[in-house]
């Protein structure tokens, strides 16, 4: 009896009293879940219990996991991998054939409709949940401490507002675009709107472009999502609630951003930066890869991966890439799914999947050929590996343009990629030392922080849980009408007052002068 008791006491002394909280997670399906899952797993390992909401046809989110309990809502989610694969291959086709602007436009419209459909489905999911009183009561009774959600869709925001719970965002994009623009002052004179590919030093014409881009984008976002979320907000929260103000009222914004890579801009006290939070030191490679990599000798090796969505490149493009690689003295590990290009050199290894982080952290790595997705970019920065980018969809070109602006990357457009210019870009980045030196400088800056980005993120999530929100860090700006926000009313008032004063002074002066003049006349 004595033994178990002492061990229990020991345990109590060693393990701090578990302040395990409860967190409700409403993720954004697809690649965003890859990042969210990291937070979910870490929170779970700290003794919190998590409930993750998913739809019956979820694309990435499994219904069983040791890290969370899934709450499956029996509706179709509208996220569709097939569509995105099809979309990517259409984009490549259009870019390569330099097809008409019309083809490009109609593809973009198709994408917009797809997004609109997706948000409609999110709203249906929410209605389905709100209308199920048993479910809502059980969520109420579960007494969650916070809702962790991705503002890429409005589901978590509506749910949190309904349940009156604090909101923590795992953010980069809201339903209205880049997240800072939702809450922080964003002067368009030096803050480029992503994904415009502009920098923080704009010429007059670029500033014009930035403003026009801003206006058209905001219009597009509202057109795509506005109707769905307005109707939902009207139905459950009444006419006085603007759906976007629910986003702006979030307690905490964890942003997957690091200013090593981003242009500096105004921010807010409730924004916490955790760019690169998924990066970690490299682990040893599997034997066959280690052997291949070691065989590269002093030349080192290159890896190429275009992400999960770009399954197979068109055959002619793959031929050009293979031919360019074949002429290099380096070894190449290429993540490629399509058929084997005939020009493939014996220095190139084709694989289905690569341990990307471990390869990027290997001492013999020389270069990363990438598409410009966030994770790849932060891993490249973390390990200090320069990049040759082949941007394909969404904001990848914008991501890469920022790397270019820092002198750590070259990009090759897919529309004019051939063996000569692809090889030229690779040779340039390999042989011109500035690319590597600049990237290693970014890496040193990125790693020089008081706390790992992941630990910072976890601290702040728990902060919100401990204090039932973080309203003291949030500005009230989002409650102001636009004319108060920009002090237009104050300006009008002051100008009117000044005008009146001037008018009165002038009138008085005229009156006095006339009086003096009359008296003078009389005296004469
Ligand atoms: C409502 O929610 C409960 C609890 O999650 C579930 O068992 C039930 O099937 C739901 N009802 C409908 C109509 O989906
Ligand atoms: C690879 O190809 C080069 C040139 O074609 C040749 O010299 C070399 O022996 C080949 N290496 C192997 C391992 O086949
Ligand atoms: C880079 O591009 C991806 C899309 O592929 C996007 O989700 C991500 O937010 C971008 N990263 C940054 C840091 O802008």
Tab-separated table of C-alpha atoms in Angstrom, residues 35 68 93 124 144 167 233 240 255-256 273-274 331 335 394 437 466 479:
chain	number	residue	atom	x	y	z
A	35	UNK	CA	-1.039	23.531	-39.848
A	68	UNK	CA	-8.879	14.936	-30.476
A	93	UNK	CA	-2.593	24.420	-69.452
A	124	UNK	CA	-25.440	24.994	-44.287
A	144	UNK	CA	-15.398	25.029	-23.615
A	167	UNK	CA	-12.070	33.158	-30.346
A	233	UNK	CA	-26.003	36.475	-39.469
A	240	UNK	CA	-27.731	44.881	-36.391
A	255	UNK	CA	-0.619	34.738	-37.668
A	256	UNK	CA	1.536	32.454	-39.740
A	273	UNK	CA	3.286	36.046	-34.948
A	274	UNK	CA	4.124	32.401	-35.328
A	331	UNK	CA	22.328	14.907	-57.512
A	335	UNK	CA	9.056	14.445	-56.056
A	394	UNK	CA	-3.104	31.406	-55.840
A	437	UNK	CA	24.401	34.076	-47.974
A	466	UNK	CA	-7.050	31.362	-18.511
A	479	UNK	CA	-17.513	49.117	-34.097
